[in-house]
Amino acid sequence: MAQTMIDKNRVLIFDTTLRDGEQSPGATMTHDEKLEIADLLDEMGVDIIEAGFPIASEGDFEAVSDIAKRAKFSTICGLARAKLPDIDRCWEAVQHAKSPRIHTFIGTSPLHRAIPNLTMDEMADVIHETVSHARNLCDNVQWSPMDATRTEHDYLCRVVEIAIKAGATTINIPDTVGYTAPTESADLIRMLLERVPGADEIIFATHCHNDLGMATANALAAVDAGARQIECTINGLGERAGNTALEEVVMAMKVRQDIMPYQTHIDTTKIMNISRRVAQVSGFPVQFNKAIVGKNAFLHESGIHQDGVLKNVETFEIMKPADIGLNEANIAMGKHSGRAALRAKLKDLGYELGDNQLKDVFVRFKALADRKKEIYDEDLIALMTDSAANTADDYLQVKWLRVVCGSDGQEAELKMLVDGEEKSSKCQGDGPVDAVFNCVKEIYPTQAKLKLYQVHAVTEGTDAQATVSVRLEEDGRIGTGAASDTDTILASVKAYVGALNRLRFRSQKTAPDADVKTVSYKL
Ligand code: KIV
Ligand code: ZN
């Protein structure tokens, strides 16, 4: 067996934020962002990182191969359809890793078999050929029967057996459309372990989607039945309702060791930091009441709860904020705080800055402190998001803005840099945001359609910063932008311009999002 034998209660964590997560329309990450997230996953102890889909685009290939070269602990995996050129390209990208893996898949349910129009026997041959080919290249091969939970059981057993005989070392059982339920998820793994010859020689993985809100429960039920790899994403990022959330399964197993006595290698104190970074770079904010990493997950608003927590923290808290790396003492900073204090505070929040970066962030911090008396952790996180999303190297940059608004109408005047050249515009609109966006469109004509415009207050009070998220779509490509400021209109225009910069970058680097999706679901 190619895989090292592991403790029977050890559950491998397979993170697919950079593949299934990034595949979600709009969750685009730049090359550098992907490397940064991969580094964080590696440092937190993720066993396997699915770094991308190498044949999907040049950008995906480069990201997988660069991540493979730098990973220290994690196995690096790439996805490939059941096609020999896909598998070769995948191997080309992952081969540099200390521990590489090829993950190949094909849709085995009746609906998916109908797409390439293959009979059951023909598909079985394709599986044998492609898994054998992958195994000839790499000792560590994962195979997935896509839509396994809607595949006939006899056929599923047959193809899993073929894949094992052809050399697969991990068999992943995807609930591609989030259709299964906990008892069924467990029964399926149990059935495969009982019926398939050689099943005890390989590792079964569970890969759940959250369409019915059961992804975490389904994954844990599969583990209870014998699966020893959970496929998941940070914040549950992923298409539609997303994938199983890494932080949920890992913390559930940690908190409920009494009924789930399984171990992972995850350093849970790194969860909060990576959750924030993924939210920032993907442009998908975490909902406030999200389990584990939501802003309210450890908040106790009601009097009864607060009283109980003060007397004995265990009355209403089943885990400690520090377990996920959440800093409890949210002590405000202000305009008298110095550079060293800022560096220390940011380090606490998970941001390690070099001297130059600190210099830039300190200038922004001082400007914010001039407008806002008390600066909380959330303000600093918003400031860091803003600094990462809108930089001095951007093709389009907002330089100056004036807006006049009131009951007589709205007018905006905007100055921007376009590739270093200053341009200005004056426009009216239906409200101040519309007027400013019209200015941008006059300066930089675009066909991009606004798909999302969202504002949320970072903290309480009328001097609170607003974080604005914008999602644009053009020619099947999605670009997202985010910006924070105490001035909501300024944050809006910066987020809009940020999204245009991302769209521009994407149109130079990648195939349209729609194509990537088709590639992943066609034989
Ligand atoms: O959901 C799914 O079926 C997948 C496969 C490609 C494993 O993501
Ligand atoms: Zn999936």
Short mmCIF file of C-alpha atoms and ligand atoms in Angstrom, two decimals:
data_model
loop_
_atom_site.label_atom_id
_atom_site.label_comp_id
_atom_site.label_asym_id
_atom_site.label_seq_id
_atom_site.Cartn_x
_atom_site.Cartn_y
_atom_site.Cartn_z
CA MET A 1 0.00 0.00 0.00
CA ALA A 2 1.41 3.39 -1.00
CA GLN A 3 -0.09 5.36 1.84
CA THR A 4 1.50 5.25 5.28
CA MET A 5 -0.72 3.37 7.69
CA ILE A 6 -2.19 5.71 10.24
CA ASP A 7 -3.86 5.42 13.62
CA LYS A 8 -7.36 4.00 13.24
CA ASN A 9 -8.91 7.06 14.89
CA ARG A 10 -6.93 9.62 12.94
CA VAL A 11 -9.03 11.58 10.45
CA LEU A 12 -7.23 13.22 7.56
CA ILE A 13 -8.28 16.75 6.70
CA PHE A 14 -8.39 17.41 2.97
CA ASP A 15 -8.91 21.08 2.25
CA THR A 16 -10.39 22.07 -1.12
CA THR A 17 -10.83 25.83 -0.54
CA LEU A 18 -8.49 26.50 -3.46
CA ARG A 19 -10.34 24.12 -5.83
CA ASP A 20 -14.01 23.51 -4.93
CA GLY A 21 -14.12 26.75 -2.93
CA GLU A 22 -12.50 28.88 -5.60
CA GLN A 23 -14.75 27.28 -8.24
CA SER A 24 -17.67 29.09 -6.65
CA PRO A 25 -18.57 31.97 -9.03
CA GLY A 26 -17.04 35.19 -7.77
CA ALA A 27 -14.66 33.59 -5.26
CA THR A 28 -11.69 34.41 -7.42
CA MET A 29 -8.27 34.64 -5.87
CA THR A 30 -5.10 36.00 -7.38
CA HIS A 31 -2.01 33.84 -7.68
CA ASP A 32 -0.37 35.44 -4.63
CA GLU A 33 -3.52 35.08 -2.57
CA LYS A 34 -3.68 31.37 -3.41
CA LEU A 35 -0.08 30.91 -2.30
CA GLU A 36 -0.78 32.77 0.93
CA ILE A 37 -3.86 30.65 1.72
CA ALA A 38 -1.92 27.47 0.89
CA ASP A 39 0.86 28.53 3.29
CA LEU A 40 -1.70 29.10 6.05
CA LEU A 41 -3.33 25.70 5.40
CA ASP A 42 0.08 24.04 5.45
CA GLU A 43 1.00 25.79 8.73
CA MET A 44 -2.27 24.86 10.40
CA GLY A 45 -1.66 21.17 9.73
CA VAL A 46 -4.02 20.34 6.86
CA ASP A 47 -3.04 16.86 5.63
CA ILE A 48 -3.95 17.33 1.98
CA ILE A 49 -4.43 20.60 0.09
CA GLU A 50 -6.36 20.36 -3.16
CA ALA A 51 -4.62 23.30 -4.78
CA GLY A 52 -6.59 23.55 -8.03
CA PHE A 53 -7.57 22.02 -11.34
CA PRO A 54 -4.39 22.21 -13.43
CA ILE A 55 -5.94 21.70 -16.88
CA ALA A 56 -8.65 24.32 -16.31
CA SER A 57 -6.37 27.28 -17.04
CA GLU A 58 -2.76 28.40 -17.16
CA GLY A 59 -3.39 30.30 -13.91
CA ASP A 60 -4.64 27.16 -12.13
CA PHE A 61 -1.67 25.17 -13.39
CA GLU A 62 0.83 27.76 -12.15
CA ALA A 63 -0.88 28.02 -8.76
CA VAL A 64 -0.88 24.24 -8.21
CA SER A 65 2.72 23.86 -9.30
CA ASP A 66 3.96 26.81 -7.16
CA ILE A 67 2.04 25.55 -4.13
CA ALA A 68 3.50 22.06 -4.70
CA LYS A 69 7.01 23.51 -4.65
CA ARG A 70 6.60 25.37 -1.34
CA ALA A 71 4.42 23.13 0.85
CA LYS A 72 6.30 21.88 3.92
CA PHE A 73 3.87 19.53 5.61
CA SER A 74 0.80 18.99 3.43
CA THR A 75 0.33 16.59 0.56
CA ILE A 76 -0.47 18.63 -2.56
CA CYS A 77 -3.25 17.38 -4.76
CA GLY A 78 -4.58 18.47 -8.15
CA LEU A 79 -7.91 17.59 -9.76
CA ALA A 80 -8.22 15.87 -13.14
CA ARG A 81 -11.18 14.58 -15.15
CA ALA A 82 -11.14 10.99 -16.35
CA LYS A 83 -9.04 11.97 -19.36
CA LEU A 84 -5.41 11.10 -19.92
CA PRO A 85 -4.29 14.66 -20.89
CA ASP A 86 -5.96 16.01 -17.70
CA ILE A 87 -4.12 13.47 -15.59
CA ASP A 88 -0.78 14.19 -17.30
CA ARG A 89 -1.23 17.92 -16.78
CA CYS A 90 -2.17 17.37 -13.15
CA TRP A 91 0.95 15.28 -12.58
CA GLU A 92 3.09 17.95 -14.27
CA ALA A 93 1.81 20.44 -11.68
CA VAL A 94 1.92 18.33 -8.49
CA GLN A 95 5.07 16.31 -9.16
CA HIS A 96 7.27 18.96 -7.46
CA ALA A 97 5.61 18.42 -4.10
CA LYS A 98 7.33 16.51 -1.30
CA SER A 99 4.13 14.48 -1.23
CA PRO A 100 2.07 14.73 -4.44
CA ARG A 101 -1.40 13.32 -5.12
CA ILE A 102 -3.51 13.03 -8.28
CA HIS A 103 -7.27 13.21 -7.80
CA THR A 104 -9.27 11.97 -10.76
CA PHE A 105 -13.06 11.74 -11.01
CA ILE A 106 -15.99 10.83 -13.21
CA GLY A 107 -19.75 11.20 -12.72
CA THR A 108 -21.17 7.73 -12.07
CA SER A 109 -24.88 8.38 -11.37
CA PRO A 110 -27.41 7.73 -14.18
CA LEU A 111 -27.71 11.47 -14.84
CA HIS A 112 -23.95 11.89 -15.12
CA ARG A 113 -23.43 8.74 -17.21
CA ALA A 114 -25.90 10.14 -19.73
CA ILE A 115 -23.76 13.24 -20.42
CA PRO A 116 -20.85 11.44 -22.13
CA ASN A 117 -23.36 8.79 -23.20
CA LEU A 118 -21.37 5.86 -21.84
CA THR A 119 -22.83 2.48 -20.89
CA MET A 120 -22.01 1.12 -17.44
CA ASP A 121 -19.42 -1.22 -18.98
CA GLU A 122 -17.82 1.52 -21.06
CA MET A 123 -17.53 3.78 -18.02
CA ALA A 124 -16.01 0.95 -15.99
CA ASP A 125 -13.31 0.62 -18.68
CA VAL A 126 -12.63 4.36 -18.61
CA ILE A 127 -12.22 4.20 -14.83
CA HIS A 128 -9.80 1.30 -15.04
CA GLU A 129 -7.73 3.00 -17.73
CA THR A 130 -7.56 6.45 -16.12
CA VAL A 131 -6.87 5.31 -12.55
CA SER A 132 -4.15 2.90 -13.79
CA HIS A 133 -2.63 5.74 -15.81
CA ALA A 134 -2.62 8.04 -12.75
CA ARG A 135 -1.12 5.32 -10.57
CA ASN A 136 1.67 4.76 -13.10
CA LEU A 137 2.62 8.41 -12.59
CA CYS A 138 2.05 8.82 -8.85
CA ASP A 139 1.93 6.52 -5.81
CA ASN A 140 -0.82 8.53 -4.21
CA VAL A 141 -4.05 8.47 -6.26
CA GLN A 142 -7.51 9.53 -5.20
CA TRP A 143 -10.57 8.57 -7.22
CA SER A 144 -14.07 10.03 -6.95
CA PRO A 145 -17.34 8.72 -8.39
CA MET A 146 -19.00 12.11 -8.72
CA ASP A 147 -22.64 12.13 -7.53
CA ALA A 148 -21.93 8.90 -5.63
CA THR A 149 -24.93 9.43 -3.36
CA ARG A 150 -27.25 9.16 -6.39
CA THR A 151 -25.42 6.22 -7.99
CA GLU A 152 -26.98 2.72 -7.93
CA HIS A 153 -25.36 0.81 -5.03
CA ASP A 154 -24.39 -2.24 -7.10
CA TYR A 155 -22.74 -0.08 -9.71
CA LEU A 156 -21.02 2.06 -7.07
CA CYS A 157 -19.53 -1.09 -5.46
CA ARG A 158 -18.42 -2.32 -8.86
CA VAL A 159 -16.63 0.89 -9.88
CA VAL A 160 -15.05 1.43 -6.47
CA GLU A 161 -13.62 -2.10 -6.70
CA ILE A 162 -12.25 -1.36 -10.18
CA ALA A 163 -10.62 1.86 -8.97
CA ILE A 164 -9.01 0.08 -6.00
CA LYS A 165 -7.71 -2.70 -8.26
CA ALA A 166 -6.34 -0.08 -10.66
CA GLY A 167 -4.33 1.45 -7.81
CA ALA A 168 -6.42 4.15 -6.11
CA THR A 169 -5.22 4.68 -2.54
CA THR A 170 -8.10 6.94 -1.48
CA ILE A 171 -11.70 6.58 -2.59
CA ASN A 172 -13.73 9.73 -2.15
CA ILE A 173 -17.51 9.52 -1.95
CA PRO A 174 -18.94 12.87 -3.09
CA ASP A 175 -22.40 14.06 -2.24
CA THR A 176 -22.10 16.42 -5.19
CA VAL A 177 -25.50 18.07 -4.93
CA GLY A 178 -25.89 17.98 -1.14
CA TYR A 179 -28.68 15.39 -1.37
CA THR A 180 -27.83 12.87 1.33
CA ALA A 181 -28.68 12.84 5.05
CA PRO A 182 -26.59 11.65 8.02
CA THR A 183 -27.95 8.09 8.36
CA GLU A 184 -27.72 7.52 4.61
CA SER A 185 -24.21 9.01 4.47
CA ALA A 186 -23.07 6.56 7.16
CA ASP A 187 -24.88 3.60 5.59
CA LEU A 188 -23.19 4.23 2.26
CA ILE A 189 -19.68 4.10 3.74
CA ARG A 190 -20.59 1.03 5.81
CA MET A 191 -21.99 -0.71 2.72
CA LEU A 192 -18.83 0.00 0.70
CA LEU A 193 -16.58 -1.22 3.52
CA GLU A 194 -18.60 -4.43 3.79
CA ARG A 195 -19.15 -5.23 0.15
CA VAL A 196 -16.10 -4.05 -1.80
CA PRO A 197 -13.09 -6.40 -1.88
CA GLY A 198 -9.96 -4.47 -0.87
CA ALA A 199 -11.95 -1.70 0.84
CA ASP A 200 -10.02 -2.18 4.07
CA GLU A 201 -6.76 -1.48 2.22
CA ILE A 202 -7.64 2.08 1.22
CA ILE A 203 -8.95 5.23 2.87
CA PHE A 204 -12.53 6.33 2.29
CA ALA A 205 -13.12 10.07 2.08
CA THR A 206 -16.35 11.99 2.48
CA HIS A 207 -17.03 15.09 0.35
CA CYS A 208 -20.29 16.82 1.18
CA HIS A 209 -22.10 19.84 -0.16
CA ASN A 210 -24.42 21.90 1.97
CA ASP A 211 -27.53 22.30 -0.19
CA LEU A 212 -29.80 21.00 2.58
CA GLY A 213 -27.65 22.37 5.40
CA MET A 214 -26.38 18.91 6.36
CA ALA A 215 -22.81 18.91 5.05
CA THR A 216 -21.15 18.88 8.49
CA ALA A 217 -23.54 16.27 9.90
CA ASN A 218 -23.15 14.08 6.80
CA ALA A 219 -19.34 14.24 6.92
CA LEU A 220 -19.22 13.34 10.63
CA ALA A 221 -21.71 10.49 10.12
CA ALA A 222 -19.47 9.12 7.35
CA VAL A 223 -16.49 9.24 9.72
CA ASP A 224 -18.48 7.35 12.34
CA ALA A 225 -19.09 4.66 9.74
CA GLY A 226 -15.40 4.35 8.85
CA ALA A 227 -14.44 7.18 6.49
CA ARG A 228 -11.04 8.56 7.51
CA GLN A 229 -10.71 11.64 5.32
CA ILE A 230 -13.00 14.67 5.39
CA GLU A 231 -13.02 17.00 2.39
CA CYS A 232 -13.88 20.52 3.41
CA THR A 233 -13.27 24.21 2.87
CA ILE A 234 -12.55 27.18 5.12
CA ASN A 235 -15.81 28.98 6.01
CA GLY A 236 -17.64 26.27 4.03
CA LEU A 237 -16.79 28.23 0.86
CA GLY A 238 -18.03 26.55 -2.30
CA GLU A 239 -20.56 26.57 -5.09
CA ARG A 240 -24.23 27.11 -4.23
CA ALA A 241 -24.58 26.53 -0.44
CA GLY A 242 -20.92 25.54 -0.19
CA ASN A 243 -18.96 22.56 1.12
CA THR A 244 -18.47 21.06 4.58
CA ALA A 245 -16.79 23.76 6.71
CA LEU A 246 -13.34 22.71 7.98
CA GLU A 247 -13.72 24.66 11.21
CA GLU A 248 -17.04 22.95 11.99
CA VAL A 249 -15.91 19.34 11.60
CA VAL A 250 -12.57 19.92 13.29
CA MET A 251 -14.08 21.72 16.30
CA ALA A 252 -16.97 19.24 16.56
CA MET A 253 -14.47 16.38 16.87
CA LYS A 254 -12.36 18.35 19.34
CA VAL A 255 -15.26 19.44 21.57
CA ARG A 256 -17.13 16.10 21.47
CA GLN A 257 -14.24 13.67 21.96
CA ASP A 258 -16.61 11.72 24.24
CA ILE A 259 -18.74 10.64 21.28
CA MET A 260 -16.34 11.32 18.39
CA PRO A 261 -12.96 10.07 19.60
CA TYR A 262 -11.12 11.07 16.42
CA GLN A 263 -7.90 13.02 16.03
CA THR A 264 -6.77 15.49 13.42
CA HIS A 265 -3.46 17.34 13.00
CA ILE A 266 -5.13 20.74 12.86
CA ASP A 267 -3.79 23.53 15.06
CA THR A 268 -7.20 24.97 15.86
CA THR A 269 -5.75 28.25 17.17
CA LYS A 270 -5.07 29.16 13.54
CA ILE A 271 -8.72 28.85 12.49
CA MET A 272 -9.86 32.42 13.02
CA ASN A 273 -6.98 33.96 11.14
CA ILE A 274 -7.37 31.76 8.07
CA SER A 275 -11.13 32.24 8.14
CA ARG A 276 -10.64 36.02 7.97
CA ARG A 277 -8.10 35.77 5.17
CA VAL A 278 -10.31 33.49 3.08
CA ALA A 279 -13.28 35.81 3.58
CA GLN A 280 -11.13 38.75 2.51
CA VAL A 281 -9.52 37.28 -0.57
CA SER A 282 -12.58 35.41 -1.82
CA GLY A 283 -14.92 38.38 -1.33
CA PHE A 284 -17.38 36.06 0.49
CA PRO A 285 -18.00 37.55 3.94
CA VAL A 286 -18.78 35.16 6.82
CA GLN A 287 -22.36 35.40 8.04
CA PHE A 288 -22.58 36.82 11.58
CA ASN A 289 -24.18 33.73 13.10
CA LYS A 290 -21.94 31.19 11.31
CA ALA A 291 -20.85 28.37 13.63
CA ILE A 292 -17.32 28.75 15.06
CA VAL A 293 -16.09 31.74 13.00
CA GLY A 294 -19.14 34.05 12.79
CA LYS A 295 -18.85 37.43 14.48
CA ASN A 296 -21.57 36.43 16.97
CA ALA A 297 -20.36 32.88 17.63
CA PHE A 298 -18.98 33.82 21.05
CA LEU A 299 -21.18 36.83 21.83
CA HIS A 300 -23.57 36.67 24.74
CA GLU A 301 -26.13 39.45 24.41
CA SER A 302 -28.94 38.35 26.71
CA GLY A 303 -28.72 39.24 30.40
CA ILE A 304 -29.19 35.63 31.51
CA HIS A 305 -26.36 34.45 29.27
CA GLN A 306 -24.00 37.26 30.29
CA ASP A 307 -24.66 36.63 33.95
CA GLY A 308 -24.08 32.89 33.54
CA VAL A 309 -20.88 33.34 31.55
CA LEU A 310 -19.49 35.75 34.13
CA LYS A 311 -20.17 33.29 36.98
CA ASN A 312 -18.94 30.23 35.17
CA VAL A 313 -17.89 30.42 31.54
CA GLU A 314 -18.97 26.82 30.91
CA THR A 315 -22.65 27.62 31.50
CA PHE A 316 -23.04 28.92 27.96
CA GLU A 317 -19.69 28.28 26.25
CA ILE A 318 -18.78 24.83 24.98
CA MET A 319 -15.37 25.95 23.70
CA LYS A 320 -13.05 28.82 24.45
CA PRO A 321 -12.54 31.67 21.97
CA ALA A 322 -8.79 31.09 22.36
CA ASP A 323 -9.23 27.53 21.02
CA ILE A 324 -9.83 29.00 17.56
CA GLY A 325 -7.32 31.83 17.99
CA LEU A 326 -9.87 34.49 18.87
CA ASN A 327 -8.45 37.22 21.02
CA GLU A 328 -10.90 37.87 23.87
CA ALA A 329 -9.54 41.21 25.01
CA ASN A 330 -10.80 43.54 22.29
CA ILE A 331 -9.02 46.59 23.68
CA ALA A 332 -9.51 49.69 21.60
CA MET A 333 -6.58 51.55 20.09
CA GLY A 334 -6.59 55.23 19.24
CA LYS A 335 -4.64 58.07 17.69
CA HIS A 336 -1.99 57.96 20.42
CA SER A 337 -1.15 54.32 19.78
CA GLY A 338 2.30 53.93 18.30
CA ARG A 339 3.75 51.76 15.56
CA ALA A 340 4.99 49.06 17.96
CA ALA A 341 1.55 48.74 19.56
CA LEU A 342 -0.03 48.47 16.12
CA ARG A 343 2.43 45.79 15.05
CA ALA A 344 1.77 43.80 18.25
CA LYS A 345 -2.00 44.11 17.88
CA LEU A 346 -1.91 43.05 14.23
CA LYS A 347 0.30 40.09 15.14
CA ASP A 348 -2.32 39.09 17.70
CA LEU A 349 -4.92 39.20 14.95
CA GLY A 350 -2.75 36.99 12.74
CA TYR A 351 -1.09 39.58 10.49
CA GLU A 352 2.71 39.49 10.44
CA LEU A 353 3.87 42.63 8.63
CA GLY A 354 7.23 43.51 7.18
CA ASP A 355 8.61 47.01 7.89
CA ASN A 356 7.43 48.52 4.60
CA GLN A 357 3.97 47.10 4.87
CA LEU A 358 3.71 48.28 8.48
CA LYS A 359 4.69 51.79 7.38
CA ASP A 360 1.86 51.88 4.87
CA VAL A 361 -0.70 50.38 7.25
CA PHE A 362 0.37 52.80 10.00
CA VAL A 363 -0.36 55.79 7.75
CA ARG A 364 -3.84 54.39 7.06
CA PHE A 365 -4.32 53.64 10.76
CA LYS A 366 -3.48 57.23 11.72
CA ALA A 367 -5.85 58.60 9.10
CA LEU A 368 -8.61 56.39 10.49
CA ALA A 369 -7.78 57.35 14.07
CA ASP A 370 -8.22 61.01 13.12
CA ARG A 371 -11.79 60.26 12.09
CA LYS A 372 -12.70 57.63 14.64
CA LYS A 373 -11.97 57.87 18.37
CA GLU A 374 -11.69 54.20 19.23
CA ILE A 375 -10.29 51.61 16.89
CA TYR A 376 -11.38 48.02 17.61
CA ASP A 377 -10.10 44.70 16.29
CA GLU A 378 -12.85 44.70 13.64
CA ASP A 379 -11.66 48.14 12.44
CA LEU A 380 -8.10 46.86 12.07
CA ILE A 381 -9.27 43.77 10.20
CA ALA A 382 -11.29 46.01 7.87
CA LEU A 383 -8.24 48.23 7.43
CA MET A 384 -6.12 45.22 6.52
CA THR A 385 -8.77 44.03 4.03
CA ASP A 386 -8.77 47.44 2.47
CA SER A 387 -4.97 47.62 2.27
CA ALA A 388 -4.81 44.19 0.64
CA ALA A 389 -7.63 44.86 -1.83
CA ASN A 390 -6.69 48.38 -2.94
CA THR A 391 -3.01 49.08 -3.49
CA ALA A 392 -0.89 51.80 -5.04
CA ASP A 393 -0.02 49.45 -7.95
CA ASP A 394 -3.62 49.05 -9.11
CA TYR A 395 -4.46 49.91 -12.72
CA LEU A 396 -7.47 51.96 -11.59
CA GLN A 397 -7.18 54.07 -8.43
CA VAL A 398 -9.54 56.48 -6.69
CA LYS A 399 -7.77 59.80 -6.03
CA TRP A 400 -10.39 62.28 -4.90
CA LEU A 401 -14.15 62.41 -4.46
CA ARG A 402 -16.79 65.00 -3.71
CA VAL A 403 -20.49 64.21 -3.45
CA VAL A 404 -23.34 66.63 -3.02
CA CYS A 405 -26.56 65.02 -1.96
CA GLY A 406 -29.87 65.97 -0.48
CA SER A 407 -33.51 66.42 -1.39
CA ASP A 408 -32.56 68.46 -4.50
CA GLY A 409 -30.66 65.60 -6.14
CA GLN A 410 -27.23 64.01 -6.12
CA GLU A 411 -24.08 64.93 -7.96
CA ALA A 412 -20.63 63.41 -7.72
CA GLU A 413 -17.24 64.61 -8.89
CA LEU A 414 -14.46 62.03 -9.08
CA LYS A 415 -10.77 62.00 -9.93
CA MET A 416 -9.12 58.66 -10.73
CA LEU A 417 -5.83 57.34 -12.03
CA VAL A 418 -6.13 55.08 -15.04
CA ASP A 419 -2.79 53.39 -15.61
CA GLY A 420 -1.13 56.35 -13.89
CA GLU A 421 -2.98 59.03 -15.88
CA GLU A 422 -5.36 61.31 -13.98
CA LYS A 423 -8.93 61.56 -15.31
CA SER A 424 -11.97 63.22 -13.85
CA SER A 425 -15.73 63.22 -14.26
CA LYS A 426 -18.86 64.87 -12.88
CA CYS A 427 -22.16 62.96 -12.96
CA GLN A 428 -25.61 62.81 -11.49
CA GLY A 429 -27.45 59.68 -10.43
CA ASP A 430 -30.25 58.06 -8.55
CA GLY A 431 -28.67 58.51 -5.16
CA PRO A 432 -25.05 59.25 -4.27
CA VAL A 433 -23.72 55.73 -4.95
CA ASP A 434 -25.30 55.65 -8.40
CA ALA A 435 -23.86 59.10 -9.16
CA VAL A 436 -20.34 57.99 -8.19
CA PHE A 437 -20.58 54.73 -10.14
CA ASN A 438 -21.69 56.78 -13.17
CA CYS A 439 -18.50 58.84 -12.81
CA VAL A 440 -16.40 55.67 -12.80
CA LYS A 441 -18.20 54.39 -15.92
CA GLU A 442 -17.60 57.70 -17.70
CA ILE A 443 -13.88 57.58 -16.89
CA TYR A 444 -13.50 53.85 -17.56
CA PRO A 445 -16.31 52.65 -19.88
CA THR A 446 -17.31 49.08 -19.04
CA GLN A 447 -20.00 46.55 -19.89
CA ALA A 448 -19.63 44.92 -16.45
CA LYS A 449 -22.96 44.31 -14.73
CA LEU A 450 -23.40 44.95 -11.02
CA LYS A 451 -24.39 41.63 -9.41
CA LEU A 452 -24.02 42.53 -5.74
CA TYR A 453 -23.69 45.69 -3.72
CA GLN A 454 -23.60 45.12 0.01
CA VAL A 455 -22.81 47.41 2.95
CA HIS A 456 -22.22 46.43 6.54
CA ALA A 457 -21.15 48.43 9.57
CA VAL A 458 -17.88 47.16 11.04
CA THR A 459 -18.66 48.33 14.59
CA GLU A 460 -21.44 50.27 16.28
CA GLY A 461 -21.87 54.06 16.32
CA THR A 462 -22.35 56.76 13.73
CA ASP A 463 -18.58 57.07 13.25
CA ALA A 464 -18.32 53.33 12.44
CA GLN A 465 -16.54 52.19 9.32
CA ALA A 466 -18.63 50.63 6.57
CA THR A 467 -17.32 47.67 4.63
CA VAL A 468 -18.72 47.60 1.11
CA SER A 469 -18.60 44.51 -1.12
CA VAL A 470 -19.21 44.71 -4.84
CA ARG A 471 -19.51 41.87 -7.34
CA LEU A 472 -19.38 42.54 -11.11
CA GLU A 473 -19.84 40.23 -14.07
CA GLU A 474 -18.58 40.64 -17.61
CA ASP A 475 -18.38 37.99 -20.36
CA GLY A 476 -18.90 35.15 -17.88
CA ARG A 477 -16.15 36.39 -15.59
CA ILE A 478 -16.74 37.59 -12.07
CA GLY A 479 -14.77 40.25 -10.22
CA THR A 480 -15.28 41.16 -6.58
CA GLY A 481 -14.08 44.18 -4.63
CA ALA A 482 -14.22 45.21 -0.99
CA ALA A 483 -13.29 48.42 0.80
CA SER A 484 -13.82 49.99 4.20
CA ASP A 485 -14.09 53.59 5.26
CA THR A 486 -16.00 55.76 7.71
CA ASP A 487 -17.43 57.34 4.54
CA THR A 488 -19.76 54.79 2.96
CA ILE A 489 -19.72 56.46 -0.47
CA LEU A 490 -15.92 56.48 -0.59
CA ALA A 491 -15.88 52.80 0.45
CA SER A 492 -18.45 52.10 -2.30
CA VAL A 493 -16.41 53.65 -5.09
CA LYS A 494 -13.22 51.96 -3.89
CA ALA A 495 -14.96 48.58 -3.79
CA TYR A 496 -16.42 49.15 -7.27
CA VAL A 497 -13.03 50.16 -8.69
CA GLY A 498 -11.43 47.17 -6.90
CA ALA A 499 -13.90 44.84 -8.61
CA LEU A 500 -13.07 46.42 -12.00
CA ASN A 501 -9.34 45.86 -11.35
CA ARG A 502 -10.03 42.19 -10.56
CA LEU A 503 -12.16 41.76 -13.69
CA ARG A 504 -9.40 43.27 -15.78
CA PHE A 505 -6.83 40.97 -14.18
CA ARG A 506 -9.07 37.94 -14.69
CA SER A 507 -9.76 38.70 -18.35
CA GLN A 508 -6.00 38.76 -18.98
CA LYS A 509 -5.24 35.61 -16.99
CA THR A 510 -8.11 33.15 -17.09
CA ALA A 511 -10.88 31.52 -19.06
CA PRO A 512 -14.40 32.73 -18.25
CA ASP A 513 -15.78 31.28 -15.00
CA ALA A 514 -18.53 29.52 -16.94
CA ASP A 515 -15.93 27.54 -18.95
CA VAL A 516 -14.09 26.42 -15.85
CA LYS A 517 -17.37 25.07 -14.51
CA THR A 518 -18.13 23.18 -17.71
CA VAL A 519 -14.66 21.66 -17.69
CA SER A 520 -15.21 20.30 -14.21
CA TYR A 521 -18.44 18.56 -14.94
CA LYS A 522 -17.86 17.07 -18.38
CA LEU A 523 -16.09 13.87 -19.14
O1 KIV B 1 -18.69 17.69 -5.54
C1 KIV B 1 -18.04 16.92 -6.25
O2 KIV B 1 -18.51 15.89 -6.74
C2 KIV B 1 -16.65 17.28 -6.54
C3 KIV B 1 -15.83 16.24 -7.23
C4 KIV B 1 -15.05 16.81 -8.34
C5 KIV B 1 -15.02 15.51 -6.23
O3 KIV B 1 -16.20 18.33 -6.16
ZN ZN B 2 -17.54 19.25 -4.60
#
